[in-house]
PDB file of C-alpha atoms in Angstrom:
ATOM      1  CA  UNK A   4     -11.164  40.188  20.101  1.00 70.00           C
ATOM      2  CA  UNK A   5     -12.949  36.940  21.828  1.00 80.00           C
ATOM      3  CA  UNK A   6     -11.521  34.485  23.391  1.00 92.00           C
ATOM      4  CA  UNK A   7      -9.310  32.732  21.542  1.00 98.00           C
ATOM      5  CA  UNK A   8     -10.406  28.985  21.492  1.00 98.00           C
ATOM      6  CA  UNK A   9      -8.928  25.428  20.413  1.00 98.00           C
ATOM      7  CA  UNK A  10     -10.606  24.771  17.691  1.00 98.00           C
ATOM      8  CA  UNK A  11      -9.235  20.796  16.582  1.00 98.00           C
ATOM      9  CA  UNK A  12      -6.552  18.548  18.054  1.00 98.00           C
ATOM     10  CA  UNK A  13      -4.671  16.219  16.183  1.00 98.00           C
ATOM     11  CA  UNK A  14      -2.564  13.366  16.107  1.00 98.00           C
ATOM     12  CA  UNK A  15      -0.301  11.180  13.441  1.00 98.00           C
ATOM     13  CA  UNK A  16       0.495   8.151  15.239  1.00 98.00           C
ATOM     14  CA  UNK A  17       2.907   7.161  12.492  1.00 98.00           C
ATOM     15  CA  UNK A  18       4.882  10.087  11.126  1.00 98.00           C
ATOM     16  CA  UNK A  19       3.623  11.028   7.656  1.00 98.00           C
ATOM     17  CA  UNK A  20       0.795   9.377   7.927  1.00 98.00           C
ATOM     18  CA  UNK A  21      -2.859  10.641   7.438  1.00 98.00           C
ATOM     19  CA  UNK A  22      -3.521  13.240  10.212  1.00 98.00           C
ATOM     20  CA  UNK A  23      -6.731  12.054  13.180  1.00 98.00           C
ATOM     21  CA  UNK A  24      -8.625  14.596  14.566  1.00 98.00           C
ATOM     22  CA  UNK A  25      -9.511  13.828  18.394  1.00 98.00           C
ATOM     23  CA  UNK A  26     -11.826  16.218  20.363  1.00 98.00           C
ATOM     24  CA  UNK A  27      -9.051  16.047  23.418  1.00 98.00           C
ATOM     25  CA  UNK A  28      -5.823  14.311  23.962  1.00 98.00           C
ATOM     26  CA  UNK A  29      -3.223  13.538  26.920  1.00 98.00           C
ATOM     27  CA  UNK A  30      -0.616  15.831  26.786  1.00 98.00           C
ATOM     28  CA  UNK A  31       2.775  14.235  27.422  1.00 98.00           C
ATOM     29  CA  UNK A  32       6.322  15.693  27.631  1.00 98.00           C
ATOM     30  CA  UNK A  33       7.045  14.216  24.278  1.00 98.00           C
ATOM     31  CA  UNK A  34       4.194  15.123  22.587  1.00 98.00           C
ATOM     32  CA  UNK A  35       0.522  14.176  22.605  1.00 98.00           C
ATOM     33  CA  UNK A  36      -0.126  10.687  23.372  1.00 98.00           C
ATOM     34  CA  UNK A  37      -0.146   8.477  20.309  1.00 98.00           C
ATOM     35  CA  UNK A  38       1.562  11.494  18.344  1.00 98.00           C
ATOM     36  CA  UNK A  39       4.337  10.120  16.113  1.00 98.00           C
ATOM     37  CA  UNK A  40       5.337   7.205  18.236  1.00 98.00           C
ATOM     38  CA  UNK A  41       6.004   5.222  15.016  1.00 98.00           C
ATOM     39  CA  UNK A  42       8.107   6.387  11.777  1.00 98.00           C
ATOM     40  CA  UNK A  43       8.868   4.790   8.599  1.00 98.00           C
ATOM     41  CA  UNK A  44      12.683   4.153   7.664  1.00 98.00           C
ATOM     42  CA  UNK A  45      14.383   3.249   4.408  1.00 98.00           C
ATOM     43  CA  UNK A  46      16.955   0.199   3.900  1.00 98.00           C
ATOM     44  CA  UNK A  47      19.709   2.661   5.611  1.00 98.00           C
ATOM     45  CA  UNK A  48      17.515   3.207   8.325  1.00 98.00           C
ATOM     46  CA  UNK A  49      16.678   6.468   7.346  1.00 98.00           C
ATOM     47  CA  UNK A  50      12.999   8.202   8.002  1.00 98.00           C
ATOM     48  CA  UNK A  51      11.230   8.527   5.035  1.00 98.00           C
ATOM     49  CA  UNK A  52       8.145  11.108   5.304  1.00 98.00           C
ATOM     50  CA  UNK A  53       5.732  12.382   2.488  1.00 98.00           C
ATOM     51  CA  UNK A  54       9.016  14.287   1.149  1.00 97.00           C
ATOM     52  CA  UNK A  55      10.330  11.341  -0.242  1.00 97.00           C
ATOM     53  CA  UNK A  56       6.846   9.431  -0.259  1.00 98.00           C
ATOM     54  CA  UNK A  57       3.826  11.485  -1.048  1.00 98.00           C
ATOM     55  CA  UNK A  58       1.280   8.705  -0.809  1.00 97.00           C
ATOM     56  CA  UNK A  59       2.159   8.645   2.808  1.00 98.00           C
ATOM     57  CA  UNK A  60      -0.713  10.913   2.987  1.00 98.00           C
ATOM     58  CA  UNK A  61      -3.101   8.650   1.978  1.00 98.00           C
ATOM     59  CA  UNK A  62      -2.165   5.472   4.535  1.00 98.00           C
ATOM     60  CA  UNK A  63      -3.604   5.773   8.125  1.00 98.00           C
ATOM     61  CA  UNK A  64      -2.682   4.546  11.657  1.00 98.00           C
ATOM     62  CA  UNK A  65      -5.414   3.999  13.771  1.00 98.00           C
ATOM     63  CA  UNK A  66      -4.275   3.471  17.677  1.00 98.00           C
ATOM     64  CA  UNK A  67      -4.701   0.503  19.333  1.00 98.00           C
ATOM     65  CA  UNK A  68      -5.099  -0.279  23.178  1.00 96.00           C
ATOM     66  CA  UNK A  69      -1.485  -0.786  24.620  1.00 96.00           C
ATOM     67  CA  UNK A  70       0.124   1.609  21.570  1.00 97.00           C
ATOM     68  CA  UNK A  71      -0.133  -0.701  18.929  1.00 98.00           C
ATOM     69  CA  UNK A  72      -1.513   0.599  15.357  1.00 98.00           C
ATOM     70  CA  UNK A  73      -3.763  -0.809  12.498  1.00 98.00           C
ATOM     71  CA  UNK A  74      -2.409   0.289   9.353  1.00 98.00           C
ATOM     72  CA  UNK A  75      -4.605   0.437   6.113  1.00 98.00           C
ATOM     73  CA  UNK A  76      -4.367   2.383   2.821  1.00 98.00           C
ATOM     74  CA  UNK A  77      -6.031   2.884  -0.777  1.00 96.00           C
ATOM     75  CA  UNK A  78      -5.845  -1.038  -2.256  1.00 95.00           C
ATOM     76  CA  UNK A  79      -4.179  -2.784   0.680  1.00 96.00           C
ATOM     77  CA  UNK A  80      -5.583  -4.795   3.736  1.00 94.00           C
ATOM     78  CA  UNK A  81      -5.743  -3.399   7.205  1.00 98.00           C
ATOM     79  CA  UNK A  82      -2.867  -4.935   8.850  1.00 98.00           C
ATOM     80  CA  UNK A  83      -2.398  -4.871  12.849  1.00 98.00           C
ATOM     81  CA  UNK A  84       0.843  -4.218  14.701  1.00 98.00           C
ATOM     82  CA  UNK A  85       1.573  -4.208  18.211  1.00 98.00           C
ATOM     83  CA  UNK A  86       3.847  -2.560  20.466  1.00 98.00           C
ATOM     84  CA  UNK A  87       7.340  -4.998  19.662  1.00 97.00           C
ATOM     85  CA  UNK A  88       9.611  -6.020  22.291  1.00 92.00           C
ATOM     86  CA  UNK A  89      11.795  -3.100  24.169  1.00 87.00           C
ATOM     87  CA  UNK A  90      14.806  -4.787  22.877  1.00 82.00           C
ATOM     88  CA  UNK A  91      17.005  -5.410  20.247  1.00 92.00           C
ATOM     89  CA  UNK A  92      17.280  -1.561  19.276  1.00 97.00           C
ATOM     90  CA  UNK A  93      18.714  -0.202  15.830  1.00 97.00           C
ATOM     91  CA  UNK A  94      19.732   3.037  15.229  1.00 98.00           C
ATOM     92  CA  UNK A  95      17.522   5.287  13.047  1.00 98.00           C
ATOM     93  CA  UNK A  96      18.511   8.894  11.140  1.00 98.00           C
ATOM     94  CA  UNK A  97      16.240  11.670  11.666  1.00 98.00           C
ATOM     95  CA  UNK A  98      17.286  14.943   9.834  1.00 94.00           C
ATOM     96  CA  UNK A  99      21.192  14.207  10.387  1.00 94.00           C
ATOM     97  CA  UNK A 100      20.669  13.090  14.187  1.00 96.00           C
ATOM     98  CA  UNK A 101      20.668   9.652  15.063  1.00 98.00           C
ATOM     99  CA  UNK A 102      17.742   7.934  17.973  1.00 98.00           C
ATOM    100  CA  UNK A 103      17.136   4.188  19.053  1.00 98.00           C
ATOM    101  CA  UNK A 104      14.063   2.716  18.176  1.00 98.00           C
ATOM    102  CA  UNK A 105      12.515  -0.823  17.747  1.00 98.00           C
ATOM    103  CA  UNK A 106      11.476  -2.848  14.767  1.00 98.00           C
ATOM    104  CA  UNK A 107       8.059  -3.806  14.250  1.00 98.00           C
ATOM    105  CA  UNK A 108       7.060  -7.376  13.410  1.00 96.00           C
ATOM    106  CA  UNK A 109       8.185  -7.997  10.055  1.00 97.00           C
ATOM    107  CA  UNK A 110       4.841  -8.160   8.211  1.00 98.00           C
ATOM    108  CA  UNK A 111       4.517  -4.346   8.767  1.00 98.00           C
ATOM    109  CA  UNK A 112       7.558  -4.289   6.847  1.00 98.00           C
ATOM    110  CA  UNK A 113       5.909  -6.681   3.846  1.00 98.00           C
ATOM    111  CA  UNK A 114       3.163  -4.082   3.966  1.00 98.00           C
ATOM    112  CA  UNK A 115       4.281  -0.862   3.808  1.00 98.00           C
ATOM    113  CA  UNK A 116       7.502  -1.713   1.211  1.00 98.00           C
ATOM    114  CA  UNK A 117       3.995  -3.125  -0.775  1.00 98.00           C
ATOM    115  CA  UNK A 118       2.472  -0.093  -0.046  1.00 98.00           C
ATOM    116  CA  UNK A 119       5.503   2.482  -0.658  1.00 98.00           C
ATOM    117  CA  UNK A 120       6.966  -0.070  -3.861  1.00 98.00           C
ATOM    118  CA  UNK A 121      10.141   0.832  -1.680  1.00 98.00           C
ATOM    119  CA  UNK A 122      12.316  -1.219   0.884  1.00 98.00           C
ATOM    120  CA  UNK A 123      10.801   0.469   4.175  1.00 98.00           C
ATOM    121  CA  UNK A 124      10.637  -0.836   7.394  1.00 98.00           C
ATOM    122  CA  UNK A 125       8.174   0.250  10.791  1.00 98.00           C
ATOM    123  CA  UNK A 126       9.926   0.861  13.972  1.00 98.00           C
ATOM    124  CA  UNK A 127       8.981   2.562  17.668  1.00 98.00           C
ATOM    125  CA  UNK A 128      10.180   4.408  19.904  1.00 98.00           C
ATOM    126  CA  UNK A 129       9.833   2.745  23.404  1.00 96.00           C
ATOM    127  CA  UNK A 130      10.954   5.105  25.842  1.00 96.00           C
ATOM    128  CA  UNK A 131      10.582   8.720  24.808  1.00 97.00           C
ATOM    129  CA  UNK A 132      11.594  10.160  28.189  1.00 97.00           C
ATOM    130  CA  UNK A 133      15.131   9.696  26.959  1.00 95.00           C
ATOM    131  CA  UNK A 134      15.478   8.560  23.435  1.00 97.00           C
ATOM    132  CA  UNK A 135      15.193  12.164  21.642  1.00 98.00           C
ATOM    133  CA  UNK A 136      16.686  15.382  22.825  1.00 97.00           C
ATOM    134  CA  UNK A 137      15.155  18.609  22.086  1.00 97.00           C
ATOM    135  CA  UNK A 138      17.607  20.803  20.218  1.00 94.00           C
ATOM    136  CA  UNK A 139      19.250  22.276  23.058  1.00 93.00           C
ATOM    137  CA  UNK A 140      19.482  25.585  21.446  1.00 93.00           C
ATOM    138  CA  UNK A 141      15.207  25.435  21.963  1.00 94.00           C
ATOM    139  CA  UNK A 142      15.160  23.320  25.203  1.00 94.00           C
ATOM    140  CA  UNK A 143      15.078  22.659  28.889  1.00 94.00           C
ATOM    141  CA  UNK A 144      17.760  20.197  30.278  1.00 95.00           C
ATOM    142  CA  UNK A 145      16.086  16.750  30.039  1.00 95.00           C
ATOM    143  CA  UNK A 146      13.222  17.848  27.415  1.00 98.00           C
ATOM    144  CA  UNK A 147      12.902  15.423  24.522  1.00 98.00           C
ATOM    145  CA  UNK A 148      10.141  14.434  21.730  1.00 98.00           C
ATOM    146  CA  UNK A 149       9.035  11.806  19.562  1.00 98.00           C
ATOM    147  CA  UNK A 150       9.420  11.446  15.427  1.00 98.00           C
ATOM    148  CA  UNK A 151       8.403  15.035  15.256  1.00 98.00           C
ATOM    149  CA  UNK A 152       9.966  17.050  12.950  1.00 96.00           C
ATOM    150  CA  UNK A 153      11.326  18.550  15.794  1.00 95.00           C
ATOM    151  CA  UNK A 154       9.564  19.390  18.845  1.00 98.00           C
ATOM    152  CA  UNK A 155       6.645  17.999  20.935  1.00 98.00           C
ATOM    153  CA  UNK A 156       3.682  19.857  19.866  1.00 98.00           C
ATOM    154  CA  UNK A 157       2.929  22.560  16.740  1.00 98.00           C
ATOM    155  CA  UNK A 158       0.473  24.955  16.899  1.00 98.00           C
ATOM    156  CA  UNK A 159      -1.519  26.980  14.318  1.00 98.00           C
ATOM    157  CA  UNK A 160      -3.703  29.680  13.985  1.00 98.00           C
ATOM    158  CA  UNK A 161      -7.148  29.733  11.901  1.00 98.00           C
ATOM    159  CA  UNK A 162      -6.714  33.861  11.236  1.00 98.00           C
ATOM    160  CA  UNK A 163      -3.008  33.359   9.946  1.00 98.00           C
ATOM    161  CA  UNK A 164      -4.296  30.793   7.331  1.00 98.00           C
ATOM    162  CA  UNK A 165      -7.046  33.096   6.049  1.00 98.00           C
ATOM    163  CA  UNK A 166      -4.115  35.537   5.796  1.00 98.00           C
ATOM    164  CA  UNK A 167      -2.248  33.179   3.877  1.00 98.00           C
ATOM    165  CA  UNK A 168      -4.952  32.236   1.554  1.00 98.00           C
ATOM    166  CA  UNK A 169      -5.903  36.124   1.258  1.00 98.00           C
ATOM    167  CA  UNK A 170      -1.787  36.648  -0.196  1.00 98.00           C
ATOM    168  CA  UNK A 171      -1.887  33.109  -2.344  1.00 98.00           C
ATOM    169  CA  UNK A 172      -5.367  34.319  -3.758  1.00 98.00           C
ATOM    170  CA  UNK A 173      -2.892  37.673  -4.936  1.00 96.00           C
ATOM    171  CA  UNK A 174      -0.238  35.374  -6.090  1.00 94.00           C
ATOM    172  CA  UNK A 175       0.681  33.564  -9.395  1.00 94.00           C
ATOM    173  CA  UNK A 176      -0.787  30.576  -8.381  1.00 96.00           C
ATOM    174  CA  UNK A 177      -4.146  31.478  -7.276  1.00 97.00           C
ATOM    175  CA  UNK A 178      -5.952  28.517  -8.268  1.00 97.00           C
ATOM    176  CA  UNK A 179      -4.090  26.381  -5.912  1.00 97.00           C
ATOM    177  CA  UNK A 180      -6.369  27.751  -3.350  1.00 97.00           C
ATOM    178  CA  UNK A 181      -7.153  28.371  -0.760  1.00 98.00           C
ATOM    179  CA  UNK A 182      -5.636  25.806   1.584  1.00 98.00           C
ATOM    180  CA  UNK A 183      -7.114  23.559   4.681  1.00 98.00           C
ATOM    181  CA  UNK A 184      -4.694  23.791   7.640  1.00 98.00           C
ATOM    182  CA  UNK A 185      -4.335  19.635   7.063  1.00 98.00           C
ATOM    183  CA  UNK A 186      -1.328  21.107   4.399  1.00 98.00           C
ATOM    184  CA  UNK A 187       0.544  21.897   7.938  1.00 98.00           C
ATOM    185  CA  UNK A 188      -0.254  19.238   9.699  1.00 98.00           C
ATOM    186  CA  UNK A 189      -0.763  20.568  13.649  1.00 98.00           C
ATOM    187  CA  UNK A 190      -1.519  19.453  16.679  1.00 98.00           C
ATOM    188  CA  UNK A 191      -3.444  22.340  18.098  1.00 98.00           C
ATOM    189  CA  UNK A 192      -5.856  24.985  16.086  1.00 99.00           C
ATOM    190  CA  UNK A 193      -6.557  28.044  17.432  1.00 98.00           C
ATOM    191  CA  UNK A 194      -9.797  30.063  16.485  1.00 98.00           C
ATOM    192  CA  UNK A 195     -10.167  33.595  17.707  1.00 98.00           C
ATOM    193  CA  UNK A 196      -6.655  35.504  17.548  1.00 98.00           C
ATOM    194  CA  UNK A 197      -5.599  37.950  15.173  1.00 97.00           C
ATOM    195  CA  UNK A 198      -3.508  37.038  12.076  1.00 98.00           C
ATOM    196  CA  UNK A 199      -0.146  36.005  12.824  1.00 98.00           C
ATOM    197  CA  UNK A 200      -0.332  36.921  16.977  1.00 98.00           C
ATOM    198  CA  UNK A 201       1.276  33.771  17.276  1.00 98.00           C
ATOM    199  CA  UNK A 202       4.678  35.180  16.107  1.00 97.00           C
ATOM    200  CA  UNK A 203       4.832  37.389  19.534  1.00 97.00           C
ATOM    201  CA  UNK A 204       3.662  34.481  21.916  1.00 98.00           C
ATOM    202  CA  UNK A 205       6.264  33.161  23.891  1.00 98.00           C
ATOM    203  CA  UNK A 206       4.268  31.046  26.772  1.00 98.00           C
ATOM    204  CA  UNK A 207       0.378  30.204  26.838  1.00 98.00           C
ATOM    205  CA  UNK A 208      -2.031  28.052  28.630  1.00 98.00           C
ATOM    206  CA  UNK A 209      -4.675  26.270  26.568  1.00 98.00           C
ATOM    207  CA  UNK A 210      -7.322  24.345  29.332  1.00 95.00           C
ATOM    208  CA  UNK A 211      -5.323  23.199  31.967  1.00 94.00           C
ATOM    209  CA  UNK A 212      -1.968  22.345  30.090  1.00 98.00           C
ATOM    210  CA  UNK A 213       0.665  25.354  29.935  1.00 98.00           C
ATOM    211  CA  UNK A 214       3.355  25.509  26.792  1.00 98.00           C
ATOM    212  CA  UNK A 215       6.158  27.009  26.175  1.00 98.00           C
ATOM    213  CA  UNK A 216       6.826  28.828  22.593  1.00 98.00           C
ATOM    214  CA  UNK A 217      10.213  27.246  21.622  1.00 97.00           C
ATOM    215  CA  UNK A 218      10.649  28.959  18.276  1.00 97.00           C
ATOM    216  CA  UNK A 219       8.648  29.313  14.701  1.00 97.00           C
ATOM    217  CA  UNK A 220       7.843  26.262  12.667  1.00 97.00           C
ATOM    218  CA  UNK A 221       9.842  26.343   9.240  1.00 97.00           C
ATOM    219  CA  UNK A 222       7.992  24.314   6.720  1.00 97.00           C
ATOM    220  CA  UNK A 223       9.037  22.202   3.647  1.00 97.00           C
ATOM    221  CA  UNK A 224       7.728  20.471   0.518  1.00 97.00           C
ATOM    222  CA  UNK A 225       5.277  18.362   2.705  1.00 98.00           C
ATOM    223  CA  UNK A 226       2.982  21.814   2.563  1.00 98.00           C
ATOM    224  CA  UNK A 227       2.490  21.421  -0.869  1.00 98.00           C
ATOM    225  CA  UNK A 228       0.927  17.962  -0.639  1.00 98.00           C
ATOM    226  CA  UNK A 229      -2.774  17.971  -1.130  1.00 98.00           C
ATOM    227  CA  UNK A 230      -2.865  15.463   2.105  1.00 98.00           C
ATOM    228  CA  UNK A 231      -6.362  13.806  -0.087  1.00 97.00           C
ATOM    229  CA  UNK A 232      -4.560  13.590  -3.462  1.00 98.00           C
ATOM    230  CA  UNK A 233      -1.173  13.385  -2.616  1.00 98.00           C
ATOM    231  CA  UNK A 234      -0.165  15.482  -5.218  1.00 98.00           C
ATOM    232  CA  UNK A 235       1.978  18.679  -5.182  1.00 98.00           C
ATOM    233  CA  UNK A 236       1.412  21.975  -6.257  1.00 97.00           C
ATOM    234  CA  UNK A 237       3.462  25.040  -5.742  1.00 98.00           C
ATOM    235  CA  UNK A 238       1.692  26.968  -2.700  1.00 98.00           C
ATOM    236  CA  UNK A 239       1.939  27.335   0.461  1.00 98.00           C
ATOM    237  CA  UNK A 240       5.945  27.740  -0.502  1.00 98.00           C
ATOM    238  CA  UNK A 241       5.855  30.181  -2.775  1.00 97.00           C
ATOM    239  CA  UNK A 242       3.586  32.776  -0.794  1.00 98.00           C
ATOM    240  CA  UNK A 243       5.359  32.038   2.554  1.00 97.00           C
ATOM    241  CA  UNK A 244       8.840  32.727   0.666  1.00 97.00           C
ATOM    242  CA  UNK A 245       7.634  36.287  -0.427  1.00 96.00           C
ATOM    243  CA  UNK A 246       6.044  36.970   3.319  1.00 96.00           C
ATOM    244  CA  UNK A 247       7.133  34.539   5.664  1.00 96.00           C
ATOM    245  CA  UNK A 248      10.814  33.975   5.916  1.00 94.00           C
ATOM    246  CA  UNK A 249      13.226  34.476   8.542  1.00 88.00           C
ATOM    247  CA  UNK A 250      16.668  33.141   9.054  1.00 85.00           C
ATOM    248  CA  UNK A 251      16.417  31.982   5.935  1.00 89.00           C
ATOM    249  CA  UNK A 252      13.521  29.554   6.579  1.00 94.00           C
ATOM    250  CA  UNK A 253       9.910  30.042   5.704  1.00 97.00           C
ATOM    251  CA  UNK A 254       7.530  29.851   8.777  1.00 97.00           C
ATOM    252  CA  UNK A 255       4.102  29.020   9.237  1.00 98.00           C
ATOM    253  CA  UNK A 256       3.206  27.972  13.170  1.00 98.00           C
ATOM    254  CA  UNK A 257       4.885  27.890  16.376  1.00 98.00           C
ATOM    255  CA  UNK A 258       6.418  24.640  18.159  1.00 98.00           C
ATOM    256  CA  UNK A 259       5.205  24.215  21.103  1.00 98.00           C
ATOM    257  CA  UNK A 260       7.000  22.532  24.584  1.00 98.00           C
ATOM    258  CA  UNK A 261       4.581  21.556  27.433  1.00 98.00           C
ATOM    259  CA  UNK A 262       5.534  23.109  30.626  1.00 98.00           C
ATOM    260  CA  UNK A 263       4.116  20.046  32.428  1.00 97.00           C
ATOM    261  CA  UNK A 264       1.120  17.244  31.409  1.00 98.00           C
ATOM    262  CA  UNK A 265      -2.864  17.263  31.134  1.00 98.00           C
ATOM    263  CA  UNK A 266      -5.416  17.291  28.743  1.00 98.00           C
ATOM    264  CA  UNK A 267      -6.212  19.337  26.012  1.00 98.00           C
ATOM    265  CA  UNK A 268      -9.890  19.429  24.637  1.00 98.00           C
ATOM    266  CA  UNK A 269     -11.559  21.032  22.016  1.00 98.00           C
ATOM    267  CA  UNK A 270     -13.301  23.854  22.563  1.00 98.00           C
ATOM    268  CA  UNK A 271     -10.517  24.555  25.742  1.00 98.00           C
ATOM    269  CA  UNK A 272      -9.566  28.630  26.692  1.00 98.00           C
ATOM    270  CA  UNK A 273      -6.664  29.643  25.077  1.00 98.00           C
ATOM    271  CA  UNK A 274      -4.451  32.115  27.143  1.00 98.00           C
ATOM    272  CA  UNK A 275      -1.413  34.137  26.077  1.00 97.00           C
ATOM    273  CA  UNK A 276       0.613  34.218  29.052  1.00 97.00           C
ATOM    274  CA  UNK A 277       3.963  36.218  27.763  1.00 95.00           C
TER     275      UNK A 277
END
């Protein structure tokens, strides 16, 4: 086999939001820089992603210098936000566990419930060093992350999607594809493993930055979101279900914690290390 390689970085500076593709990126001990530092959140002040809001796909964050973002979308004006105040906090719900954040200005809040036809709101997280916990069951004392579904980074293989699209093309919906990786929505693409190696990696090195496997990635309804349409079909969940499950979850990638900071680029070494 060659060298495996990264192939793309990515980033989604507001969760749910159209994925950016960056030939190298900071990596921080949250997460890439500008990688879900900003999330959506309902009346209840609960996140809303592409589960709930499909079209989410089809708005984009750009970054802005100091962390701010410039929102724009299919119809609607691009709208500018900065970085609000640290303080007051409210108290946002993220899959059943609860993290202080900070509202943006209120005219993100006109835009996206425009946007969305739904009573949203924008807020940030303004210290990640200690807002978020990893679940401890995965982490390092003191290890946290941003709006991520879960973890800092998620990684994905170019082989294992061939694989995948090689079982869907089998499968009972075979029109569906085959699939671009954006259906997953990683931060880091590998080019130049085997199918599925990733399920036996437990620790790698890709340039100078070192990661630690925390466990696989299960995956949801957002996979079957054609991330340029927004609308749903039935793959990659029904292939992964037949294949891909364990612990009752289907998997597709492995969530990634850095073991310390740097900068990934494009094109970097990829090294198993365990």
């Amino acid at each position: 086999m060659p060298t495996p390689l990264l192939r793309s970085v990515h980033i989604h500076p507001v969760k749910a939001m159209r994925a950016l593709a960056r030939t190298e990126a900071e990596v921080q001990p949250w997460g890439l820089a500008a990688d879900r530092r900003w999330t959506v959140v309902d009346a209840a002040n609960k996140v809303v992603t592409q589960r709930r809001h499909p079209r989410m796909a089809l708005a984009t964050a750009e970054p802005l210098p100091g962390g701010g973002v410039s929102l724009s979308a299919p119809g609607h004006g691009r709208l500018e936000v900065e970085v609000p105040h640290p303080s007051p906090t409210v108290t946002v719900e993220i899959f059943d566990k609860f993290v202080e954040a900070v509202p943006a200005d209120p005219a993100a809040a006109a835009w996206l419930s425009a946007y969305l036809e739904s009573d949203v709101r924008l807020v940030h997280m303004d210290a990640p060093e200690h807002r978020r916990p990893v679940d401890p069951d995965y982490a390092l004392p003191g290890e946290t992350v941003s709006f991520a579904d879960g973890y800092p980074l998620l990684v994905t293989t170019t082989a294992s999607l061939d694989a995948l699209n090689s079982l869907i093309a089998q499968g009972d919906h075979a029109d569906e594809g085959p699939l671009p990786m954006n259906r997953f929505r990683p931060n880091l693409v590998v080019e130049g493993t085997s199918p599925w190696a990733e399920d036996g990696w437990k620790r790698l090195a890709v340039g100078e930055v070192t990661f630690r496997v925390a466990r696989p990635c299960g995956r949801c309804v957002v996979t079957t979101t054609n991330q340029l349409t927004a609308e749903r079909g039935k793959e990659p969940l029904r292939t992964l279900a037949k294949h891909r499950t364990s612990d009752g979850r289907v998997n597709f990638g492995q969530n990634l914690v850095p073991e310390h900071t740097g900068t990934v680029r494009v094109g970097d070494a990829v090294k198993i290390l365990d």
